[in-house]
Structure formats: structure tokens, C-alpha cells
Amino acid sequence: MPIRIPQAKKKELDEDAPRRSSKKIPFRSPKGMHDTLPDDFLYLEKIRKVLEKVSSFYGFDRIDTPVLEDIRLFERGTGMTSEVVEKQMFVVKGKHSGSSLALRPEMTPGVLRAYVQSGMNHTRIPGKFFYLSSLFRHEQPQAGRFRQFRQVGFEILNATDPAYDAQVVFASYKILSELRLKDVVVRINSIGCKTCRASYVKKLKEYYRRKATKLCRDCQKRYKDNPLRLLDCKNEKCQPYKQDAPISVDALCSACKKHFTSVLEFLDDAKIPYLVDHFLVRGLDYYSRTVFELFVDGLGFALGGGGRYDYLSEMLSGPKMGATGSALGVERIIEAMKHFEIVPAKQKQARVFMVHMGEEAKRKAFCLLELFYREGIVVRESFSRDSLKSQLRLADKEEVDIALILGQREVFEEVVIVRDMKTGNQETVPLSRATAVVKKKLKGKK
Ligand code: HAM
């Protein structure tokens, strides 16, 4: 006899659902660090898929490094005068060990270390890597700025060709456009090599010499420790002085000029919209020649950034090695997607729901799930609910194609009711044929 599905009201549905309580746990996630809940994974998974598509096309292989690294890797690599090292590192000490480890604030030095440590610098030239990894910076949390966040990024090691600078820009741009983010603009600049930068910095210091006392407190320090960064100060007080400051592209040596022109030509050919920004210098100490950041109009922060870092390996006492890379902030991409109402399509997973009535049927249903697992058919259940009504309502909510119904009688007769959720038609089939029948029905519904 076919089972009639009663039209239960929402209240009735929850009648036999697990009890809810208003009691709260007195702990919260640490400041600036967030849980990644199932709805967030909708975005995260979409970003991961796009990253993998772009990476596999351009020949990047996935890499990850330990979350903790020797603190000196960042002090010498990212740089003592960078804010990341100066103010934002989480330092970890073992209970009985004297040496300090740091929670990685960025991936670049670790990836380079891993490349050399593994000997890949002899076998993979260039080494092209991508990552989707968590990072930690002790920042004051605000929009788009967290203490734990993720980056997707690309690093190309043992590579000096300007085509590779353009390729990391292009790959990052492509990720954003594949995610349907419009009006992405690349801001780009060249800060030269060791030689031409030294004479440029001298000129810059000369320009700022008489103004130094009028600058903000940070810039007074920058004037001494890292004069290039005077150019990306955001403080109102310092803006008027920036306008007439000498610019780095005017001071490039002929090799750096040629390199920069070539990068821009690649971007022109690929039709990547860019803007040469003479004030862009980036906040990490290892950059040389090309530096860039990616923006989307309407958001108050950069979505990503990167550049060439030809001296990083030597700064870490490694072999001489040209390199270039880029990283995008995942939380910032998600924020941008939400801002522009880009919602990734939800993948429907389950097409079948298992309904049980009574303890014996629940036990049988439990085992039946295993047969469906082996066939690769995803089946939902609700073992904590007992009533037929509420289980069928849930099956409806999950938008499954088929409900399998097991009652005491079905268990006794070794059969199961297979119900088409759209038409309401149902048939009783032997348990031994359940997977085959469901498979056939699902095939017909594709
Ligand atoms: P970065 O500019 O420090 O560069 O970070 C890249 C991106 O990570 C930023 O544009 C931003 O989207 C995101 N990001 C940075 N800090 C935070 C934060 N506190 N909260 C949320 N998102 C953040 C680097 O990290 C370089 N390693 C990039 C690179 C790769 N250069 C060469 N290769």
C-alpha cells in the first residue's frame, strides 16, 4: 500500500528534532581569526577550483610549507624594516627550547627555502609553484585585515625573464576575472636593481632631507631605515611632499628600463589593464625591479600584490636566483564577491534520502547506506528524527530526487519503498536490488 505523505507544518517538522538550548560556550575565536563555516566553503571551493584551473594551464605545481618557520627566515627575507616583521609577527617558543619560531606571515621566503632545501633548484628550472595557505599577522583587525587569513599565490623561481613577471600578474588577474570580478586594475612600477636603486634612494633622501621634520612619525623613521617607503605613506600630512618627489622609473639603469618596458609590453599584448603608479613600492624588503598590486574599483583595499625578488635567495645565504611572484588575499576576494553579489553556484550533492521508521529499520538503513557508498551514490539521512513526516519534509528541503523508505514491515520482507519525490510515485523493490533500481532511476533523471 503506498504511503501518503502528510503536509506537515514547520512546527511539526521540528517536533522530534534534537533539542536546542540557549546555553553558550564562554570562548570565542581569537581576535582577528575566524571560523570557516560551511557557507564560507562555497566561496573557498570556488576559488580553489579556479586557482587549480589557472595553475594547471600555466604549469604551476602546488606547494605548502610548515606553518611555523625559523624566525630568521622572515627577519632576513621579508626584512627587518618591513611592518610585517617589525610589528606583526606571532612568535612561538617551545616550552624548553631557546630558539624562536614564527607563524608564517607570508609564503614567499618559505617557498624559496623549500625549493632550495629539496634540491629542486637543480631539477626544476624554473620552479613554478602555487599555494592556497593560511598566514598570520598580528594586525589591528578591520575590513579586509585579519590576524589569520589565506592567500592564493604563485611563485616562479630561477627565472629572470620579464615574461614571467607578466605571467604572475596575468595568472592573478585571470583568477579574479574567472571569479567574475569586473574592472580589475593592476598598478605597477619598477624600483630597479641594487645598482640603480642605490642612486635613486640617494636622490630621494636628498629631496626629503629638508622636509624630514615635517613628515609623520612613521615617515621620519622610514627616512632613516627604508626611504623608498616614504612614497607609499597614506598619512595626509605627507601627501603634499610626495607629488614632487623624484620617481624611480626616471632613475632606472638601461637593463632595468628594458626589463620594465618588456613587462609592460607583455601586459599590453595580453590586454591587461594597468596603470604605472610611481608611488607603488610595496611593503616587503626583498623586491627588485617589478612591483605591482591588483585592485577592484569600489573596495578600499588591494586584492593582491607581488613583484620580482631577485636578491631574496642571497639574503637567505642561498644561491643566486632570479624570482618573481604574486599573492591574492582569499578573504578579500570573498569580500569583493559578496560586495558585487557574486554567489557561487551550490553543488547539489545528495539525490537520495533514506527514511526509516522504528529502531530495526534504522539499523537496516544504517547498513544500506554502505551499499550506496560503494556505488558512489550520495544518500542523506536523519537518524535523530523518527517521524515519517519530518523525514520526508527534510528530503523535500534537500531537493533529492528519490526517497527510500524503510519501515518495520519492509525490514521483515527485505524490501524498500523507492519514492519519486517529484511525481509521488512509489514502488517496492527487494533490498538486494535497491542500488541498481535507484541508479537506473537517477540516470533517467539527469
Ligand atoms: P602582501 O601584499 O603582504 O604580499 O599580501 C598579498 C595580499 O594578501 C594582500 O594584497 C591582501 O589581499 C592579502 N593580505 C595581506 N595581509 C592581510 C591581512 N592581514 N588580512 C587579510 N588579507 C591580507 C605578500 O604577502 C607577498 N608574499 C606576495 C608575493 C608573492 N610577492 C612575491 N611573491
Tab-separated table of C-alpha atoms and ligand atoms in Angstrom:
chain	number	residue	atom	x	y	z
A	1	MET	CA	0.000	0.000	0.000
A	2	PRO	CA	1.503	3.385	-0.964
A	3	ILE	CA	2.422	5.665	1.917
A	4	ARG	CA	0.701	9.043	1.902
A	5	ILE	CA	2.899	11.982	2.760
A	6	PRO	CA	1.116	14.277	5.164
A	7	GLN	CA	1.649	18.016	4.697
A	8	ALA	CA	3.370	18.767	7.972
A	9	LYS	CA	3.765	22.294	9.231
A	10	LYS	CA	7.250	23.594	10.128
A	11	LYS	CA	6.441	23.309	13.857
A	12	GLU	CA	5.507	19.656	13.441
A	13	LEU	CA	8.700	19.022	11.461
A	14	ASP	CA	10.828	20.057	14.402
A	15	GLU	CA	8.789	18.120	16.941
A	16	ASP	CA	11.211	15.226	17.073
A	17	ALA	CA	14.331	17.169	16.096
A	18	PRO	CA	17.223	17.246	18.593
A	19	ARG	CA	16.588	19.727	21.442
A	20	ARG	CA	18.039	23.228	21.134
A	21	SER	CA	19.495	25.121	24.050
A	22	SER	CA	20.321	28.791	24.526
A	23	LYS	CA	23.399	27.979	26.605
A	24	LYS	CA	26.619	29.489	25.222
A	25	ILE	CA	30.266	28.380	25.479
A	26	PRO	CA	32.305	31.140	27.132
A	27	PHE	CA	35.042	31.050	24.483
A	28	ARG	CA	35.242	32.879	21.198
A	29	SER	CA	37.627	32.531	18.280
A	30	PRO	CA	40.759	34.685	18.884
A	31	LYS	CA	40.650	38.350	17.819
A	32	GLY	CA	41.002	38.719	14.053
A	33	MET	CA	40.711	34.948	13.492
A	34	HIS	CA	37.547	33.442	12.080
A	35	ASP	CA	35.939	30.054	11.758
A	36	THR	CA	35.382	28.828	8.234
A	37	LEU	CA	31.756	27.661	8.238
A	38	PRO	CA	30.094	25.507	5.557
A	39	ASP	CA	28.630	28.530	3.737
A	40	ASP	CA	32.112	30.090	3.540
A	41	PHE	CA	33.372	26.937	1.832
A	42	LEU	CA	31.050	27.646	-1.065
A	43	TYR	CA	33.307	30.616	-1.896
A	44	LEU	CA	36.524	28.943	-0.834
A	45	GLU	CA	35.879	25.896	-3.009
A	46	LYS	CA	35.073	28.074	-6.000
A	47	ILE	CA	38.337	29.998	-5.524
A	48	ARG	CA	40.283	26.732	-5.136
A	49	LYS	CA	38.809	25.327	-8.345
A	50	VAL	CA	39.627	28.461	-10.323
A	51	LEU	CA	43.139	28.508	-8.826
A	52	GLU	CA	43.703	24.890	-9.853
A	53	LYS	CA	42.386	25.508	-13.360
A	54	VAL	CA	44.637	28.528	-13.905
A	55	SER	CA	47.651	26.831	-12.260
A	56	SER	CA	47.415	23.658	-14.277
A	57	PHE	CA	47.114	25.601	-17.524
A	58	TYR	CA	50.187	27.723	-16.822
A	59	GLY	CA	52.212	24.851	-15.355
A	60	PHE	CA	52.291	25.721	-11.640
A	61	ASP	CA	52.524	22.826	-9.149
A	62	ARG	CA	51.026	23.001	-5.663
A	63	ILE	CA	53.339	23.563	-2.710
A	64	ASP	CA	52.891	24.122	1.015
A	65	THR	CA	55.385	24.772	3.802
A	66	PRO	CA	55.199	24.406	7.602
A	67	VAL	CA	53.032	26.948	9.375
A	68	LEU	CA	55.995	27.605	11.688
A	69	GLU	CA	59.412	28.596	10.376
A	70	ASP	CA	62.694	29.772	11.873
A	71	ILE	CA	62.012	33.427	12.676
A	72	ARG	CA	65.246	34.441	10.931
A	73	LEU	CA	63.803	33.352	7.581
A	74	PHE	CA	61.396	36.291	7.773
A	75	GLU	CA	63.758	38.678	9.524
A	76	ARG	CA	66.331	38.251	6.773
A	77	GLY	CA	63.887	37.606	3.910
A	78	THR	CA	60.734	39.676	4.394
A	79	GLY	CA	63.021	42.214	6.077
A	80	MET	CA	63.558	43.885	9.433
A	81	THR	CA	62.269	47.210	8.159
A	82	SER	CA	59.014	45.762	6.834
A	83	GLU	CA	55.955	46.284	9.028
A	84	VAL	CA	55.198	42.580	8.758
A	85	VAL	CA	58.391	41.685	10.624
A	86	GLU	CA	58.724	44.787	12.740
A	87	LYS	CA	55.222	44.772	14.199
A	88	GLN	CA	53.125	41.835	13.037
A	89	MET	CA	54.816	38.516	13.681
A	90	PHE	CA	53.409	35.900	16.010
A	91	VAL	CA	56.431	34.379	17.729
A	92	VAL	CA	56.238	30.892	19.205
A	93	LYS	CA	58.656	29.312	21.647
A	94	GLY	CA	58.736	25.663	22.681
A	95	LYS	CA	58.447	25.167	26.448
A	96	HIS	CA	62.056	24.021	26.755
A	97	SER	CA	63.663	25.333	23.606
A	98	GLY	CA	65.573	28.562	23.271
A	99	SER	CA	65.090	29.111	19.525
A	100	SER	CA	62.132	31.078	18.255
A	101	LEU	CA	59.763	30.067	15.519
A	102	ALA	CA	57.338	32.408	13.797
A	103	LEU	CA	53.872	31.710	12.447
A	104	ARG	CA	54.403	32.399	8.753
A	105	PRO	CA	53.210	35.916	7.861
A	106	GLU	CA	53.697	35.236	4.131
A	107	MET	CA	54.671	32.353	1.863
A	108	THR	CA	57.438	33.678	-0.362
A	109	PRO	CA	60.568	33.077	1.809
A	110	GLY	CA	59.297	29.625	2.884
A	111	VAL	CA	58.611	28.534	-0.691
A	112	LEU	CA	62.083	29.628	-1.748
A	113	ARG	CA	63.616	27.821	1.248
A	114	ALA	CA	61.717	24.628	0.374
A	115	TYR	CA	62.808	24.876	-3.277
A	116	VAL	CA	66.484	25.020	-2.342
A	117	GLN	CA	66.256	22.615	0.634
A	118	SER	CA	64.676	19.910	-1.540
A	119	GLY	CA	67.253	20.351	-4.313
A	120	MET	CA	64.528	21.274	-6.802
A	121	ASN	CA	66.673	24.279	-7.759
A	122	HIS	CA	68.803	21.765	-9.713
A	123	THR	CA	65.955	19.839	-11.290
A	124	ARG	CA	63.104	22.293	-11.875
A	125	ILE	CA	64.211	25.384	-13.710
A	126	PRO	CA	62.226	27.466	-13.497
A	127	GLY	CA	60.338	26.173	-10.451
A	128	LYS	CA	56.709	27.228	-10.831
A	129	PHE	CA	54.552	26.818	-7.735
A	130	PHE	CA	51.128	27.803	-6.474
A	131	TYR	CA	49.628	27.724	-2.989
A	132	LEU	CA	46.444	28.200	-1.023
A	133	SER	CA	47.672	28.609	2.518
A	134	SER	CA	46.873	30.230	5.857
A	135	LEU	CA	49.003	33.061	7.151
A	136	PHE	CA	49.227	35.010	10.380
A	137	ARG	CA	49.867	38.694	11.011
A	138	HIS	CA	49.317	40.456	14.314
A	139	GLU	CA	47.432	43.397	12.797
A	140	GLN	CA	44.649	45.567	14.166
A	141	PRO	CA	41.619	43.807	12.638
A	142	GLN	CA	39.497	45.881	10.260
A	143	ALA	CA	37.742	45.424	6.914
A	144	GLY	CA	39.893	43.072	4.808
A	145	ARG	CA	42.580	42.843	7.506
A	146	PHE	CA	42.711	39.803	9.760
A	147	ARG	CA	45.197	38.066	12.024
A	148	GLN	CA	44.654	34.754	10.293
A	149	PHE	CA	43.905	34.843	6.581
A	150	ARG	CA	44.568	32.870	3.423
A	151	GLN	CA	46.458	33.673	0.281
A	152	VAL	CA	46.399	32.070	-3.127
A	153	GLY	CA	49.682	32.740	-4.805
A	154	PHE	CA	52.205	31.955	-7.497
A	155	GLU	CA	55.991	31.883	-7.246
A	156	ILE	CA	58.366	31.398	-10.187
A	157	LEU	CA	61.909	30.620	-9.039
A	158	ASN	CA	65.104	30.557	-11.051
A	159	ALA	CA	63.577	32.861	-13.615
A	160	THR	CA	64.824	36.234	-14.808
A	161	ASP	CA	62.743	36.678	-17.962
A	162	PRO	CA	60.281	39.600	-17.854
A	163	ALA	CA	57.675	37.285	-19.434
A	164	TYR	CA	57.450	35.590	-16.027
A	165	ASP	CA	56.751	38.882	-14.238
A	166	ALA	CA	53.905	39.348	-16.690
A	167	GLN	CA	52.780	35.745	-16.219
A	168	VAL	CA	52.279	36.068	-12.444
A	169	VAL	CA	50.345	39.290	-12.994
A	170	PHE	CA	48.324	37.609	-15.721
A	171	ALA	CA	47.578	34.483	-13.635
A	172	SER	CA	46.405	36.629	-10.688
A	173	TYR	CA	44.305	38.793	-12.983
A	174	LYS	CA	42.816	35.678	-14.546
A	175	ILE	CA	41.761	34.278	-11.181
A	176	LEU	CA	39.854	37.452	-10.400
A	177	SER	CA	38.212	37.644	-13.805
A	178	GLU	CA	37.299	33.922	-13.770
A	179	LEU	CA	35.559	34.671	-10.472
A	180	ARG	CA	33.559	37.271	-12.408
A	181	LEU	CA	35.129	40.251	-10.644
A	182	LYS	CA	35.000	43.145	-13.092
A	183	ASP	CA	37.135	46.241	-13.552
A	184	VAL	CA	40.289	44.758	-12.057
A	185	VAL	CA	43.191	47.182	-12.416
A	186	VAL	CA	46.862	46.398	-11.976
A	187	ARG	CA	49.041	49.153	-10.536
A	188	ILE	CA	52.633	48.564	-11.494
A	189	ASN	CA	56.041	50.174	-11.014
A	190	SER	CA	59.734	49.328	-11.195
A	191	ILE	CA	62.027	50.021	-8.250
A	192	GLY	CA	65.178	48.978	-10.125
A	193	CYS	CA	68.098	46.754	-9.195
A	194	LYS	CA	70.723	47.118	-6.444
A	195	THR	CA	72.794	49.498	-8.503
A	196	CYS	CA	70.278	51.929	-9.920
A	197	ARG	CA	68.138	51.834	-6.784
A	198	ALA	CA	71.056	52.986	-4.645
A	199	SER	CA	71.465	56.170	-6.663
A	200	TYR	CA	67.683	56.689	-6.753
A	201	VAL	CA	67.396	56.337	-2.969
A	202	LYS	CA	70.187	58.864	-2.608
A	203	LYS	CA	68.216	61.338	-4.753
A	204	LEU	CA	65.046	60.630	-2.798
A	205	LYS	CA	66.779	61.246	0.527
A	206	GLU	CA	68.257	64.406	-0.828
A	207	TYR	CA	64.746	65.565	-1.817
A	208	TYR	CA	63.263	64.728	1.580
A	209	ARG	CA	66.238	65.978	3.626
A	210	ARG	CA	64.797	69.399	4.472
A	211	LYS	CA	61.265	68.072	4.813
A	212	ALA	CA	62.093	65.234	7.174
A	213	THR	CA	60.985	67.048	10.320
A	214	LYS	CA	57.593	67.872	8.752
A	215	LEU	CA	56.763	64.261	7.979
A	216	CYS	CA	54.616	61.920	10.085
A	217	ARG	CA	56.374	59.909	12.786
A	218	ASP	CA	56.442	56.708	10.680
A	219	CYS	CA	57.982	58.562	7.760
A	220	GLN	CA	60.662	60.099	9.948
A	221	LYS	CA	61.682	56.526	10.743
A	222	ARG	CA	61.320	55.473	7.091
A	223	TYR	CA	63.601	58.332	6.077
A	224	LYS	CA	66.357	56.652	8.060
A	225	ASP	CA	65.583	52.926	7.615
A	226	ASN	CA	63.743	52.499	4.319
A	227	PRO	CA	63.382	55.759	2.356
A	228	LEU	CA	61.550	54.086	-0.575
A	229	ARG	CA	58.557	53.579	1.684
A	230	LEU	CA	58.187	57.341	2.093
A	231	LEU	CA	56.362	57.088	-1.215
A	232	ASP	CA	53.533	54.835	-0.073
A	233	CYS	CA	52.708	56.703	3.121
A	234	LYS	CA	48.957	57.279	3.362
A	235	ASN	CA	49.156	59.983	6.059
A	236	GLU	CA	47.550	63.270	4.944
A	237	LYS	CA	50.478	65.204	6.369
A	238	CYS	CA	52.957	63.601	3.972
A	239	GLN	CA	50.902	63.773	0.750
A	240	PRO	CA	51.966	67.248	-0.447
A	241	TYR	CA	55.649	66.274	-0.364
A	242	LYS	CA	55.142	63.146	-2.437
A	243	GLN	CA	53.914	64.969	-5.519
A	244	ASP	CA	57.287	66.466	-6.449
A	245	ALA	CA	59.469	63.604	-5.234
A	246	PRO	CA	61.814	62.067	-7.824
A	247	ILE	CA	60.394	58.851	-9.297
A	248	SER	CA	62.172	55.514	-9.604
A	249	VAL	CA	61.462	54.871	-13.302
A	250	ASP	CA	63.433	58.020	-14.185
A	251	ALA	CA	66.459	56.577	-12.406
A	252	LEU	CA	66.411	53.036	-13.858
A	253	CYS	CA	69.616	51.710	-15.427
A	254	SER	CA	69.314	50.575	-19.049
A	255	ALA	CA	68.879	46.866	-18.123
A	256	CYS	CA	66.080	47.633	-15.635
A	257	LYS	CA	64.415	50.020	-18.089
A	258	LYS	CA	64.471	47.317	-20.764
A	259	HIS	CA	63.054	44.769	-18.322
A	260	PHE	CA	60.201	47.072	-17.247
A	261	THR	CA	59.331	48.060	-20.815
A	262	SER	CA	59.206	44.404	-21.743
A	263	VAL	CA	56.866	43.520	-18.811
A	264	LEU	CA	54.522	46.322	-19.871
A	265	GLU	CA	54.578	45.134	-23.481
A	266	PHE	CA	53.543	41.636	-22.406
A	267	LEU	CA	50.677	43.124	-20.408
A	268	ASP	CA	49.687	45.308	-23.380
A	269	ASP	CA	49.629	42.272	-25.667
A	270	ALA	CA	47.538	40.306	-23.156
A	271	LYS	CA	45.190	43.304	-22.808
A	272	ILE	CA	45.604	43.515	-19.040
A	273	PRO	CA	44.504	46.956	-17.857
A	274	TYR	CA	47.318	48.539	-15.873
A	275	LEU	CA	48.416	51.863	-14.566
A	276	VAL	CA	52.039	52.810	-13.920
A	277	ASP	CA	51.985	54.036	-10.326
A	278	HIS	CA	55.185	55.912	-9.463
A	279	PHE	CA	54.404	55.765	-5.758
A	280	LEU	CA	53.989	51.998	-5.579
A	281	VAL	CA	56.962	50.488	-3.738
A	282	ARG	CA	55.430	47.581	-1.679
A	283	GLY	CA	55.984	46.935	1.987
A	284	LEU	CA	58.292	43.913	1.933
A	285	ASP	CA	62.047	44.423	1.747
A	286	TYR	CA	63.006	41.820	-0.853
A	287	TYR	CA	61.579	43.337	-4.020
A	288	SER	CA	63.614	44.470	-7.005
A	289	ARG	CA	62.555	45.753	-10.417
A	290	THR	CA	58.842	44.959	-10.990
A	291	VAL	CA	56.320	45.591	-8.197
A	292	PHE	CA	52.543	45.536	-8.602
A	293	GLU	CA	49.201	45.411	-6.824
A	294	LEU	CA	45.722	44.443	-8.012
A	295	PHE	CA	42.625	46.471	-7.233
A	296	VAL	CA	38.924	46.392	-7.971
A	297	ASP	CA	37.068	49.701	-8.046
A	298	GLY	CA	34.804	50.333	-5.089
A	299	LEU	CA	36.820	48.445	-2.478
A	300	GLY	CA	39.119	50.131	-0.004
A	301	PHE	CA	41.947	47.610	-0.199
A	302	ALA	CA	44.255	45.812	-2.618
A	303	LEU	CA	43.163	42.308	-3.562
A	304	GLY	CA	46.715	41.201	-4.154
A	305	GLY	CA	50.260	42.149	-4.870
A	306	GLY	CA	53.690	40.905	-5.699
A	307	GLY	CA	56.796	41.500	-7.701
A	308	ARG	CA	60.291	40.382	-8.574
A	309	TYR	CA	62.642	39.329	-5.802
A	310	ASP	CA	65.989	38.595	-7.414
A	311	TYR	CA	68.028	39.010	-4.206
A	312	LEU	CA	65.893	37.064	-1.719
A	313	SER	CA	67.810	33.818	-2.128
A	314	GLU	CA	71.126	35.550	-1.435
A	315	MET	CA	69.590	37.416	1.524
A	316	LEU	CA	68.915	33.943	2.939
A	317	SER	CA	72.506	32.834	2.133
A	318	GLY	CA	71.218	30.744	-0.783
A	319	PRO	CA	72.351	30.550	-4.412
A	320	LYS	CA	71.949	33.480	-6.792
A	321	MET	CA	68.489	33.170	-8.295
A	322	GLY	CA	66.065	35.450	-10.107
A	323	ALA	CA	62.435	35.061	-9.000
A	324	THR	CA	59.028	36.639	-9.256
A	325	GLY	CA	55.625	36.047	-7.658
A	326	SER	CA	52.209	37.254	-6.651
A	327	ALA	CA	49.622	36.594	-3.930
A	328	LEU	CA	45.924	37.393	-3.574
A	329	GLY	CA	44.100	37.612	-0.244
A	330	VAL	CA	41.339	34.998	-0.187
A	331	GLU	CA	39.176	36.743	2.439
A	332	ARG	CA	39.443	39.951	0.426
A	333	ILE	CA	38.382	38.143	-2.759
A	334	ILE	CA	35.387	36.697	-0.885
A	335	GLU	CA	34.515	40.145	0.444
A	336	ALA	CA	34.699	41.521	-3.102
A	337	MET	CA	32.489	38.708	-4.416
A	338	LYS	CA	29.924	39.442	-1.716
A	339	HIS	CA	30.148	43.183	-2.380
A	340	PHE	CA	29.329	42.602	-6.067
A	341	GLU	CA	26.737	39.916	-5.202
A	342	ILE	CA	28.612	37.122	-6.938
A	343	VAL	CA	27.310	33.915	-5.395
A	344	PRO	CA	28.971	30.649	-6.435
A	345	ALA	CA	26.507	28.004	-7.569
A	346	LYS	CA	25.759	25.452	-4.871
A	347	GLN	CA	26.684	21.967	-5.976
A	348	LYS	CA	23.806	19.588	-5.344
A	349	GLN	CA	25.359	16.617	-3.609
A	350	ALA	CA	22.691	14.207	-2.487
A	351	ARG	CA	19.982	12.919	-4.816
A	352	VAL	CA	18.625	10.291	-2.423
A	353	PHE	CA	17.233	10.462	1.125
A	354	MET	CA	16.907	7.473	3.444
A	355	VAL	CA	13.781	7.467	5.616
A	356	HIS	CA	13.450	4.999	8.499
A	357	MET	CA	10.581	4.127	10.823
A	358	GLY	CA	11.485	2.354	14.029
A	359	GLU	CA	14.712	1.072	15.560
A	360	GLU	CA	15.036	-2.045	13.407
A	361	ALA	CA	14.555	-0.042	10.228
A	362	LYS	CA	17.166	2.468	11.430
A	363	ARG	CA	19.701	-0.355	11.826
A	364	LYS	CA	18.915	-1.688	8.368
A	365	ALA	CA	19.098	1.809	6.875
A	366	PHE	CA	22.497	2.295	8.507
A	367	CYS	CA	23.859	-0.757	6.632
A	368	LEU	CA	22.053	0.087	3.393
A	369	LEU	CA	23.922	3.410	3.244
A	370	GLU	CA	27.150	1.451	2.883
A	371	LEU	CA	25.885	-0.253	-0.306
A	372	PHE	CA	25.104	3.158	-1.808
A	373	TYR	CA	28.524	4.460	-0.775
A	374	ARG	CA	30.132	1.636	-2.766
A	375	GLU	CA	28.079	2.642	-5.810
A	376	GLY	CA	29.137	6.287	-5.430
A	377	ILE	CA	25.561	7.460	-4.769
A	378	VAL	CA	25.332	10.126	-2.054
A	379	VAL	CA	22.457	9.495	0.380
A	380	ARG	CA	21.271	11.818	3.154
A	381	GLU	CA	19.595	10.575	6.348
A	382	SER	CA	18.245	11.948	9.610
A	383	PHE	CA	18.799	9.284	12.238
A	384	SER	CA	17.871	11.678	15.047
A	385	ARG	CA	14.344	12.117	13.680
A	386	ASP	CA	11.798	9.311	13.986
A	387	SER	CA	8.609	10.561	12.384
A	388	LEU	CA	7.918	9.873	8.733
A	389	LYS	CA	6.517	13.381	8.291
A	390	SER	CA	9.595	15.226	9.421
A	391	GLN	CA	11.980	12.988	7.491
A	392	LEU	CA	10.051	13.455	4.261
A	393	ARG	CA	9.926	17.202	4.803
A	394	LEU	CA	13.687	17.190	5.157
A	395	ALA	CA	14.050	15.112	1.983
A	396	ASP	CA	11.961	17.770	0.259
A	397	LYS	CA	14.173	20.530	1.602
A	398	GLU	CA	17.294	18.756	0.371
A	399	GLU	CA	15.636	18.644	-3.076
A	400	VAL	CA	16.533	14.990	-3.562
A	401	ASP	CA	15.100	13.037	-6.480
A	402	ILE	CA	14.375	9.858	-4.568
A	403	ALA	CA	13.374	8.907	-1.018
A	404	LEU	CA	13.986	5.370	0.212
A	405	ILE	CA	11.510	4.367	2.896
A	406	LEU	CA	12.147	1.554	5.330
A	407	GLY	CA	9.537	0.551	7.934
A	408	GLN	CA	9.257	-2.492	10.152
A	409	ARG	CA	7.253	-4.322	7.530
A	410	GLU	CA	9.798	-3.566	4.801
A	411	VAL	CA	12.611	-4.849	7.029
A	412	PHE	CA	10.685	-8.044	7.672
A	413	GLU	CA	10.003	-8.579	3.952
A	414	GLU	CA	13.543	-7.478	2.964
A	415	VAL	CA	12.242	-4.754	0.656
A	416	VAL	CA	12.442	-0.975	0.466
A	417	ILE	CA	9.997	1.610	-0.883
A	418	VAL	CA	11.507	3.769	-3.615
A	419	ARG	CA	9.631	7.043	-3.906
A	420	ASP	CA	9.970	9.546	-6.733
A	421	MET	CA	9.905	12.874	-4.895
A	422	LYS	CA	8.660	14.834	-7.879
A	423	THR	CA	5.736	12.663	-9.005
A	424	GLY	CA	4.985	10.941	-5.712
A	425	ASN	CA	5.016	7.561	-7.475
A	426	GLN	CA	6.497	4.773	-5.473
A	427	GLU	CA	7.360	1.129	-5.867
A	428	THR	CA	8.543	-1.580	-3.540
A	429	VAL	CA	11.740	-3.327	-4.560
A	430	PRO	CA	13.834	-6.104	-2.943
A	431	LEU	CA	16.683	-4.712	-0.804
A	432	SER	CA	19.166	-6.655	-2.922
A	433	ARG	CA	18.101	-4.618	-5.983
A	434	ALA	CA	17.806	-1.236	-4.261
A	435	THR	CA	21.072	0.252	-5.521
A	436	ALA	CA	20.519	-0.973	-9.103
A	437	VAL	CA	16.959	0.405	-9.228
A	438	VAL	CA	17.985	3.781	-7.762
A	439	LYS	CA	20.925	4.033	-10.139
A	440	LYS	CA	18.663	3.453	-13.137
A	441	LYS	CA	16.077	5.956	-11.940
A	442	LEU	CA	18.708	8.641	-11.312
A	443	LYS	CA	20.174	8.086	-14.746
A	444	GLY	CA	16.786	8.689	-16.302
A	445	LYS	CA	16.510	11.990	-14.428
A	446	LYS	CA	19.791	13.586	-15.487
B	1	HAM	P1	51.276	41.182	0.624
B	1	HAM	O1	50.976	42.411	-0.149
B	1	HAM	O2	51.788	41.342	2.002
B	1	HAM	O3	52.315	40.350	-0.251
B	1	HAM	O4	49.984	40.279	0.667
B	1	HAM	C1	49.310	39.910	-0.512
B	1	HAM	C2	47.818	40.004	-0.300
B	1	HAM	O5	47.430	39.253	0.861
B	1	HAM	C3	47.314	41.423	0.008
B	1	HAM	O6	47.137	42.178	-1.169
B	1	HAM	C4	45.996	41.124	0.684
B	1	HAM	O7	44.989	40.834	-0.276
B	1	HAM	C5	46.307	39.852	1.477
B	1	HAM	N1	46.585	40.204	2.868
B	1	HAM	C6	47.738	40.659	3.384
B	1	HAM	N2	47.604	40.881	4.717
B	1	HAM	C7	46.336	40.553	5.041
B	1	HAM	C8	45.570	40.543	6.252
B	1	HAM	N3	46.098	40.896	7.412
B	1	HAM	N4	44.289	40.120	6.196
B	1	HAM	C9	43.715	39.730	5.040
B	1	HAM	N5	44.399	39.719	3.860
B	1	HAM	C10	45.681	40.119	3.858
B	1	HAM	C11	52.821	39.146	0.137
B	1	HAM	O8	52.429	38.515	1.073
B	1	HAM	C12	53.871	38.625	-0.810
B	1	HAM	N6	54.364	37.352	-0.272
B	1	HAM	C13	53.311	38.450	-2.216
B	1	HAM	C14	54.339	37.915	-3.158
B	1	HAM	C15	54.402	36.659	-3.652
B	1	HAM	N7	55.385	38.595	-3.611
B	1	HAM	C16	56.105	37.785	-4.392
B	1	HAM	N8	55.520	36.590	-4.396
